[in-house]
Amino acid sequence: MGNRISNKRVNDQSIKMSNGLTAVIMDVICLAGSGLAETEHEKDLMIWFAQKDQDIFGIGIVGFDVSDMGWKKEIFEAQKSFILEVIDSAAQKTGWEKLNYSPKEDRVLPVLKELREMIMAFSETHAENAVPLKIYPFEEKIMKYDRCEKHRVYLHTLGCIVCNNAALG
């Protein structure tokens, strides 16, 4: 079992990843993006990525299609620019020093490169009729836009994706 990131509205391209590689990719995206997010949508997108926490939500079920990223026509270019900046920052190893493991660059960087290519190919036309981001409701102990004290990533309803992954390591 594993996960897949697809780009069905553009082509049949998809990134197939093991569950372990998926966990690393989500960690590095959350570490890089949480420091960059400023707008509500950017913060929500980082929470959405944090929800790809297999250790909480289940292994092999956190794949997604690029069209699922909550695209909005009126801010499409800003959204695209932001996610590209996040991917580039993750590829530059932003925040990797906070991990309790060393990501294998030869596995992580090609996935980030391929994801970047998928985002570049995704156009405003492909974003038409996009679904809004699905953010699970927060409980009283964790408020929306709370960040992990240790990793500084946005929390999902059940905690920090990086802490949860570290607990398994």
XYZ file of N, CA, C and O in Angstrom:
676
model
N 0.848 -1.171 0.000
C 0.000 0.000 0.000
C 0.896 1.238 0.000
O 2.037 1.186 0.406
N 0.382 2.316 -0.416
C 1.091 3.586 -0.441
C 0.109 4.685 -0.752
O -1.101 4.516 -0.599
N 0.629 5.799 -1.204
C -0.202 6.955 -1.525
C 0.179 7.490 -2.888
O 1.275 7.237 -3.386
N -0.722 8.268 -3.436
C -0.515 8.826 -4.768
C -0.979 10.278 -4.778
O -2.026 10.603 -4.249
N -0.166 11.121 -5.404
C -0.577 12.485 -5.706
C -0.803 12.513 -7.206
O 0.087 12.169 -7.984
N -1.998 12.903 -7.609
C -2.339 12.911 -9.031
C -2.651 14.328 -9.500
O -2.779 15.249 -8.708
N -2.775 14.443 -10.806
C -3.086 15.708 -11.452
C -4.068 15.413 -12.592
O -3.819 15.736 -13.744
N -5.181 14.787 -12.242
C -6.118 14.245 -13.221
C -6.705 15.270 -14.171
O -7.036 14.938 -15.301
N -6.843 16.506 -13.749
C -7.429 17.516 -14.638
C -6.464 17.950 -15.729
O -6.867 18.541 -16.718
N -5.180 17.641 -15.529
C -4.170 18.031 -16.514
C -3.759 16.837 -17.368
O -3.725 16.912 -18.592
N -3.419 15.737 -16.726
C -2.936 14.554 -17.440
C -2.999 13.344 -16.505
O -3.548 13.423 -15.423
N -2.419 12.266 -16.912
C -2.429 11.050 -16.100
C -1.223 10.952 -15.182
O -0.997 9.914 -14.559
N -0.456 12.013 -15.082
C 0.738 11.995 -14.237
C 0.351 11.793 -12.778
O -0.616 12.367 -12.285
N 1.100 10.955 -12.092
C 0.898 10.802 -10.656
C 2.224 10.439 -10.004
O 3.123 9.900 -10.643
N 2.319 10.783 -8.745
C 3.492 10.455 -7.949
C 3.070 9.341 -7.012
O 2.150 9.519 -6.206
N 3.729 8.198 -7.121
C 3.441 7.071 -6.242
C 4.503 7.043 -5.160
O 5.699 7.120 -5.445
N 4.048 6.967 -3.898
C 4.974 6.990 -2.768
C 4.626 5.900 -1.767
O 3.446 5.602 -1.566
N 5.647 5.379 -1.120
C 5.412 4.477 0.003
C 4.802 5.295 1.142
O 4.857 6.530 1.134
N 4.271 4.611 2.124
C 3.714 5.314 3.283
C 4.793 6.102 4.007
O 4.560 7.219 4.455
N 5.994 5.526 4.122
C 7.091 6.219 4.795
C 7.511 7.480 4.061
O 7.712 8.533 4.675
N 7.635 7.396 2.737
C 8.013 8.570 1.954
C 6.913 9.626 2.020
O 7.200 10.827 2.123
N 5.664 9.197 2.017
C 4.549 10.144 2.149
C 4.680 10.934 3.444
O 4.517 12.159 3.456
N 4.977 10.246 4.540
C 5.115 10.909 5.839
C 6.221 11.958 5.796
O 6.049 13.078 6.295
N 7.330 11.630 5.169
C 8.450 12.578 5.071
C 8.054 13.776 4.223
O 8.317 14.929 4.602
N 7.423 13.538 3.092
C 7.009 14.631 2.199
C 6.058 15.575 2.931
O 6.211 16.808 2.867
N 5.082 15.038 3.639
C 4.142 15.895 4.365
C 4.849 16.661 5.478
O 4.567 17.835 5.705
N 5.792 16.012 6.172
C 6.564 16.707 7.201
C 7.308 17.896 6.619
O 7.219 19.007 7.141
N 8.045 17.681 5.524
C 8.880 18.768 4.997
C 8.031 19.878 4.382
O 8.400 21.051 4.453
N 6.884 19.532 3.805
C 5.982 20.562 3.279
C 5.420 21.395 4.437
O 5.384 22.630 4.366
N 4.995 20.737 5.501
C 4.436 21.467 6.656
C 5.495 22.329 7.336
O 5.215 23.467 7.728
N 6.709 21.817 7.475
C 7.790 22.598 8.089
C 8.100 23.843 7.260
O 8.246 24.936 7.797
N 8.193 23.690 5.957
C 8.519 24.823 5.084
C 7.351 25.801 4.966
O 7.534 27.013 5.057
N 6.157 25.283 4.778
C 5.002 26.129 4.495
C 4.435 26.866 5.686
O 3.911 27.975 5.538
N 4.532 26.282 6.871
C 3.961 26.948 8.044
C 4.663 28.262 8.338
O 4.029 29.202 8.809
N 5.938 28.338 8.036
C 6.671 29.588 8.235
C 6.384 30.630 7.174
O 6.630 31.820 7.383
N 5.857 30.199 6.044
C 5.574 31.112 4.936
C 4.123 31.595 4.907
O 3.831 32.647 4.347
N 3.225 30.818 5.482
C 1.790 31.113 5.395
C 1.443 32.413 6.109
O 1.810 32.617 7.259
N 0.733 33.288 5.402
C 0.292 34.558 5.971
C -1.218 34.734 5.883
O -1.841 35.157 6.839
N -1.801 34.403 4.750
C -3.237 34.592 4.573
C -4.004 33.416 5.175
O -3.430 32.355 5.450
N -5.299 33.617 5.350
C -6.146 32.550 5.873
C -6.073 31.320 4.973
O -5.959 30.194 5.461
N -6.149 31.523 3.661
C -6.097 30.374 2.756
C -4.761 29.645 2.862
O -4.720 28.420 2.849
N -3.670 30.371 2.966
C -2.356 29.732 3.080
C -2.247 28.921 4.363
O -1.740 27.792 4.368
N -2.743 29.462 5.458
C -2.743 28.733 6.732
C -3.648 27.508 6.632
O -3.287 26.421 7.106
N -4.812 27.674 6.012
C -5.723 26.540 5.834
C -5.076 25.446 4.987
O -5.246 24.259 5.262
N -4.343 25.839 3.966
C -3.666 24.855 3.122
C -2.622 24.080 3.926
O -2.479 22.871 3.778
N -1.930 24.755 4.817
C -0.940 24.069 5.647
C -1.626 23.120 6.636
O -1.118 22.027 6.901
N -2.789 23.499 7.129
C -3.562 22.590 7.984
C -4.018 21.385 7.160
O -3.960 20.242 7.610
N -4.449 21.635 5.939
C -4.881 20.559 5.047
C -3.747 19.563 4.816
O -3.952 18.351 4.879
N -2.536 20.067 4.575
C -1.384 19.166 4.428
C -1.113 18.431 5.741
O -0.805 17.238 5.732
N -1.236 19.118 6.860
C -1.007 18.477 8.164
C -2.011 17.343 8.393
O -1.692 16.352 9.052
N -3.199 17.470 7.840
C -4.210 16.420 7.956
C -3.839 15.172 7.163
O -4.510 14.148 7.277
N -2.784 15.234 6.393
C -2.317 14.053 5.657
C -1.446 13.200 6.585
O -0.498 12.564 6.190
N -1.790 13.195 7.846
C -1.082 12.519 8.927
C -1.548 11.064 9.004
O -2.555 10.754 9.621
N -0.804 10.187 8.364
C -1.187 8.770 8.309
C -1.204 8.103 9.674
O -1.918 7.129 9.882
N -0.404 8.603 10.582
C -0.327 7.997 11.896
C -1.613 8.222 12.686
O -1.879 7.523 13.646
N -2.403 9.177 12.271
C -3.680 9.464 12.920
C -4.851 9.037 12.030
O -5.778 8.376 12.467
N -4.793 9.410 10.761
C -5.929 9.187 9.873
C -5.871 7.868 9.100
O -6.828 7.501 8.452
N -4.730 7.172 9.169
C -4.606 5.869 8.525
C -3.596 5.861 7.398
O -3.472 6.833 6.650
N -2.855 4.748 7.292
C -1.845 4.644 6.244
C -2.503 4.332 4.907
O -3.532 3.673 4.842
N -1.901 4.857 3.865
C -2.363 4.575 2.517
C -3.629 5.299 2.089
O -4.164 4.993 1.035
N -4.088 6.278 2.880
C -5.348 6.947 2.514
C -5.217 8.468 2.455
O -6.217 9.166 2.459
N -3.990 8.977 2.408
C -3.822 10.428 2.444
C -3.376 11.018 1.108
O -2.997 12.177 1.035
N -3.446 10.223 0.058
C -3.142 10.755 -1.263
C -4.174 11.802 -1.657
O -5.232 11.930 -1.037
N -3.848 12.547 -2.698
C -4.766 13.604 -3.132
C -4.508 13.949 -4.587
O -3.508 13.556 -5.165
N -5.439 14.687 -5.160
C -5.275 15.239 -6.491
C -4.985 16.726 -6.342
O -5.501 17.382 -5.421
N -4.181 17.272 -7.214
C -3.832 18.692 -7.173
C -5.087 19.559 -7.167
O -5.123 20.610 -6.527
N -6.140 19.111 -7.808
C -7.386 19.899 -7.850
C -8.077 19.982 -6.495
O -8.992 20.788 -6.319
N -7.653 19.182 -5.526
C -8.258 19.175 -4.188
C -7.699 20.255 -3.265
O -8.060 20.303 -2.095
N -6.828 21.096 -3.756
C -6.110 22.037 -2.902
C -6.840 23.364 -2.689
O -6.236 24.350 -2.282
N -8.141 23.395 -2.905
C -8.959 24.560 -2.577
C -8.728 25.775 -3.450
O -8.784 26.905 -2.974
N -8.511 25.555 -4.717
C -8.245 26.658 -5.639
C -9.439 27.586 -5.755
O -10.579 27.133 -5.817
N -9.172 28.891 -5.819
C -10.210 29.911 -6.005
C -9.796 30.794 -7.164
O -8.665 31.301 -7.199
N -10.708 31.003 -8.090
C -10.407 31.764 -9.300
C -9.853 33.155 -8.995
O -8.877 33.587 -9.606
N -10.453 33.844 -8.014
C -10.058 35.229 -7.738
C -8.658 35.360 -7.128
O -8.072 36.440 -7.170
N -8.122 34.293 -6.576
C -6.771 34.357 -5.993
C -5.864 33.244 -6.531
O -4.849 32.900 -5.930
N -6.219 32.698 -7.684
C -5.515 31.538 -8.225
C -4.002 31.763 -8.329
O -3.219 30.922 -7.881
N -3.594 32.858 -8.933
C -2.154 33.087 -9.138
C -1.409 33.199 -7.809
O -0.299 32.685 -7.670
N -2.008 33.845 -6.824
C -1.381 33.946 -5.501
C -1.285 32.567 -4.844
O -0.271 32.243 -4.220
N -2.330 31.759 -4.994
C -2.312 30.407 -4.439
C -1.203 29.575 -5.079
O -0.458 28.878 -4.397
N -1.120 29.658 -6.386
C -0.118 28.885 -7.118
C 1.282 29.344 -6.725
O 2.167 28.518 -6.466
N 1.474 30.637 -6.652
C 2.770 31.182 -6.251
C 3.151 30.708 -4.849
O 4.306 30.335 -4.597
N 2.193 30.704 -3.936
C 2.464 30.271 -2.565
C 2.892 28.809 -2.513
O 3.909 28.467 -1.901
N 2.142 27.920 -3.154
C 2.483 26.499 -3.054
C 3.816 26.216 -3.740
O 4.590 25.370 -3.275
N 4.118 26.924 -4.811
C 5.437 26.764 -5.443
C 6.549 27.228 -4.498
O 7.601 26.585 -4.401
N 6.315 28.323 -3.786
C 7.288 28.809 -2.817
C 7.483 27.790 -1.680
O 8.607 27.555 -1.228
N 6.402 27.165 -1.245
C 6.481 26.138 -0.203
C 7.318 24.954 -0.684
O 8.212 24.473 0.026
N 7.035 24.492 -1.889
C 7.773 23.350 -2.439
C 9.252 23.694 -2.574
O 10.125 22.900 -2.201
N 9.543 24.888 -3.090
C 10.943 25.314 -3.235
C 11.636 25.408 -1.874
O 12.792 24.995 -1.720
N 10.934 25.919 -0.893
C 11.500 26.034 0.452
C 11.757 24.649 1.051
O 12.804 24.417 1.676
N 10.827 23.734 0.848
C 11.023 22.362 1.328
C 12.229 21.721 0.643
O 13.026 21.028 1.286
N 12.390 21.973 -0.651
C 13.525 21.423 -1.392
C 14.856 22.035 -0.937
O 15.909 21.410 -1.080
N 14.782 23.232 -0.375
C 15.991 23.873 0.178
C 16.224 23.452 1.626
O 17.059 24.026 2.316
N 15.446 22.486 2.085
C 15.577 21.864 3.410
C 15.190 22.788 4.562
O 15.683 22.638 5.683
N 14.314 23.712 4.310
C 13.835 24.598 5.377
C 13.137 23.776 6.454
O 12.179 23.062 6.171
N 13.627 23.869 7.667
C 13.027 23.191 8.805
C 13.458 21.751 9.004
O 13.099 21.135 10.015
N 14.220 21.193 8.081
C 14.608 19.789 8.200
C 15.392 19.521 9.492
O 15.349 18.424 10.020
N 16.075 20.538 9.999
C 16.870 20.354 11.222
C 15.978 20.069 12.436
O 16.457 19.579 13.460
N 14.677 20.339 12.321
C 13.749 20.087 13.426
C 13.277 18.630 13.474
O 12.626 18.228 14.427
N 13.590 17.872 12.439
C 13.170 16.473 12.382
C 14.094 15.608 13.230
O 15.285 15.908 13.365
N 13.565 14.509 13.771
C 14.408 13.599 14.532
C 14.997 12.504 13.643
O 15.452 11.482 14.126
N 14.963 12.748 12.346
C 15.547 11.837 11.361
C 16.098 12.687 10.219
O 15.802 13.880 10.120
N 16.900 12.087 9.375
C 17.453 12.789 8.213
C 16.760 12.272 6.958
O 16.968 11.114 6.571
N 15.930 13.110 6.325
C 15.274 12.673 5.092
C 16.294 12.286 4.022
O 17.350 12.906 3.909
N 15.974 11.260 3.276
C 16.846 10.809 2.186
C 16.604 11.723 0.987
O 15.589 11.618 0.304
N 17.565 12.607 0.762
C 17.425 13.602 -0.312
C 17.162 12.957 -1.661
O 16.388 13.493 -2.456
N 17.793 11.825 -1.927
C 17.635 11.188 -3.232
C 16.227 10.651 -3.455
O 15.841 10.352 -4.577
N 15.428 10.582 -2.403
C 14.036 10.157 -2.536
C 13.081 11.337 -2.408
O 12.070 11.402 -3.095
N 13.400 12.278 -1.514
C 12.512 13.408 -1.234
C 12.561 14.459 -2.344
O 11.515 14.921 -2.822
N 13.753 14.853 -2.753
C 13.876 15.938 -3.729
C 13.223 15.622 -5.076
O 12.563 16.496 -5.645
N 13.337 14.389 -5.616
C 12.620 14.100 -6.866
C 11.099 14.210 -6.729
O 10.416 14.652 -7.655
N 10.549 13.825 -5.577
C 9.100 13.944 -5.363
C 8.706 15.418 -5.334
O 7.721 15.825 -5.964
N 9.482 16.232 -4.623
C 9.178 17.667 -4.578
C 9.284 18.289 -5.972
O 8.452 19.124 -6.336
N 10.269 17.866 -6.735
C 10.428 18.375 -8.106
C 9.220 17.996 -8.966
O 8.681 18.824 -9.707
N 8.787 16.751 -8.844
C 7.643 16.298 -9.631
C 6.352 17.003 -9.193
O 5.525 17.381 -10.027
N 6.194 17.214 -7.892
C 5.025 17.952 -7.401
C 5.054 19.380 -7.921
O 4.023 19.921 -8.341
N 6.218 19.983 -7.948
C 6.356 21.339 -8.485
C 5.916 21.377 -9.946
O 5.209 22.291 -10.379
N 6.339 20.390 -10.722
C 5.956 20.312 -12.141
C 4.440 20.177 -12.285
O 3.838 20.774 -13.188
N 3.823 19.398 -11.406
C 2.366 19.235 -11.457
C 1.658 20.560 -11.182
O 0.679 20.889 -11.851
N 2.150 21.289 -10.198
C 1.547 22.586 -9.868
C 1.758 23.569 -11.020
O 0.850 24.321 -11.378
N 2.934 23.562 -11.609
C 3.210 24.452 -12.746
C 2.251 24.160 -13.905
O 1.795 25.085 -14.576
N 1.945 22.897 -14.133
C 1.056 22.521 -15.243
C -0.408 22.828 -14.954
O -1.228 22.906 -15.874
N -0.747 23.017 -13.690
C -2.129 23.265 -13.288
C -2.471 24.726 -13.561
O -1.791 25.634 -13.108
N -3.526 24.955 -14.332
C -3.898 26.322 -14.713
C -5.229 26.721 -14.097
O -5.947 25.903 -13.529
N -5.545 27.982 -14.255
C -6.813 28.499 -13.748
C -7.993 27.743 -14.352
O -8.993 27.498 -13.688
N -7.884 27.349 -15.595
C -8.934 26.568 -16.255
C -9.132 25.235 -15.547
O -10.262 24.780 -15.361
N -8.030 24.598 -15.142
C -8.120 23.321 -14.432
C -8.766 23.483 -13.063
O -9.305 22.533 -12.505
N -8.693 24.684 -12.505
C -9.207 24.937 -11.163
C -10.709 25.206 -11.130
O -11.291 25.286 -10.052
N -11.332 25.336 -12.302
C -12.767 25.597 -12.333
C -13.524 24.478 -11.632
O -13.184 23.306 -11.762
N -14.524 24.855 -10.867
C -15.354 23.917 -10.099
C -14.562 23.133 -9.060
O -14.908 22.005 -8.717
N -13.479 23.714 -8.590
C -12.672 23.059 -7.564
C -13.448 23.006 -6.257
O -14.267 23.878 -5.959
N -13.187 21.980 -5.498
C -13.847 21.837 -4.205
C -13.072 22.633 -3.151
O -11.850 22.780 -3.248
N -13.770 23.153 -2.149
C -13.064 23.874 -1.086
C -12.200 22.919 -0.266
O -12.437 21.715 -0.249
N -11.207 23.479 0.406
C -10.376 22.662 1.283
C -11.241 22.059 2.377
O -12.095 22.743 2.944
N -11.007 20.806 2.669
C -11.737 20.163 3.767
C -10.832 20.186 4.995
O -9.816 19.499 5.046
N -11.218 20.991 5.963
C -10.502 21.087 7.236
C -11.409 20.459 8.293
O -12.543 20.900 8.481
N -10.909 19.435 8.943
C -11.703 18.796 9.991
C -11.908 19.772 11.138
O -11.027 20.559 11.462
N -13.060 19.709 11.796
C -13.354 20.653 12.890
C -12.358 20.519 14.044
O -11.897 19.427 14.350
N -12.056 21.626 14.645
C -11.141 21.654 15.777
C -11.926 21.533 17.073
O -13.059 21.988 17.168
N -11.301 20.915 18.056
C -11.900 20.799 19.379
C -11.361 21.922 20.246
O -10.500 22.682 19.831
N -11.844 22.015 21.475
C -11.450 23.106 22.357
C -9.964 23.109 22.697
O -9.371 24.152 22.877
N -9.334 21.928 22.775
C -7.932 21.886 23.202
C -6.972 22.397 22.122
O -5.878 22.837 22.434
N -7.370 22.321 20.882
C -6.557 22.848 19.773
C -7.438 23.795 18.973
O -8.494 23.415 18.485
N -6.995 25.019 18.843
C -7.740 26.013 18.081
C -7.152 26.118 16.673
O -5.960 25.884 16.471
N -7.992 26.476 15.730
C -7.526 26.668 14.366
C -6.408 27.708 14.371
O -6.512 28.734 15.048
N -5.357 27.427 13.657
C -4.151 28.245 13.502
C -3.195 28.150 14.696
O -2.218 28.882 14.759
N -3.464 27.228 15.628
C -2.457 26.928 16.640
C -1.288 26.232 15.953
O -1.482 25.516 14.961
N -0.095 26.463 16.509
C 1.104 25.839 15.941
C 1.823 25.046 17.023
O 1.772 25.392 18.203
N 2.489 24.009 16.608
C 3.272 23.178 17.521
C 4.401 24.025 18.106
O 5.111 24.715 17.362
N 4.556 23.978 19.409
C 5.616 24.753 20.054
C 6.997 24.300 19.609
O 7.905 25.113 19.474
N 7.165 23.015 19.380
C 8.475 22.464 19.008
C 8.792 22.647 17.525
O 9.878 23.079 17.165
N 7.850 22.304 16.651
C 8.104 22.288 15.208
C 7.586 23.515 14.469
O 7.936 23.738 13.322
N 6.707 24.290 15.092
C 6.123 25.506 14.521
C 5.250 25.241 13.292
O 5.011 26.146 12.497
N 4.787 24.008 13.115
C 3.858 23.711 12.028
C 2.439 23.916 12.534
O 2.178 23.814 13.735
N 1.519 24.209 11.606
C 0.115 24.329 11.981
C -0.399 22.959 12.396
O -0.086 21.947 11.783
N -1.189 22.953 13.452
C -1.741 21.717 13.978
C -3.020 21.342 13.237
O -3.763 22.208 12.795
N -3.256 20.046 13.129
C -4.579 19.583 12.699
C -5.359 19.227 13.958
O -4.849 19.379 15.075
N -6.559 18.789 13.801
C -7.443 18.579 14.943
C -6.900 17.605 15.981
O -7.286 17.639 17.141
N -5.969 16.740 15.583
C -5.409 15.760 16.513
C -3.921 15.965 16.754
O -3.206 15.034 17.096
N -3.445 17.178 16.558
C -2.068 17.471 16.941
C -1.138 17.845 15.807
O -1.547 18.345 14.769
N 0.136 17.557 16.042
C 1.224 17.935 15.126
C 1.638 16.738 14.292
O 2.018 15.698 14.832
N 1.610 16.887 12.989
C 1.999 15.817 12.089
C 3.447 15.390 12.332
O 3.761 14.207 12.318
N 4.337 16.344 12.612
C 5.746 16.016 12.802
C 5.948 15.281 14.135
O 6.661 14.272 14.186
N 5.296 15.738 15.194
C 5.363 15.025 16.484
C 4.809 13.613 16.346
O 5.387 12.661 16.881
N 3.680 13.481 15.649
C 3.065 12.162 15.489
C 3.977 11.224 14.731
O 4.116 10.049 15.084
N 4.637 11.712 13.686
C 5.579 10.889 12.936
C 6.803 10.550 13.781
O 7.321 9.445 13.716
N 7.261 11.495 14.582
C 8.439 11.282 15.429
C 8.163 10.222 16.486
O 9.053 9.473 16.879
N 6.927 10.150 16.947
C 6.568 9.172 17.982
C 6.739 7.747 17.473
O 6.991 6.833 18.250
N 6.613 7.565 16.167
C 6.767 6.233 15.603
C 8.227 5.868 15.382
O 8.577 4.709 15.344
N 9.071 6.904 15.175
C 10.470 6.665 14.866
C 11.232 6.292 16.052
O 11.851 5.424 16.426
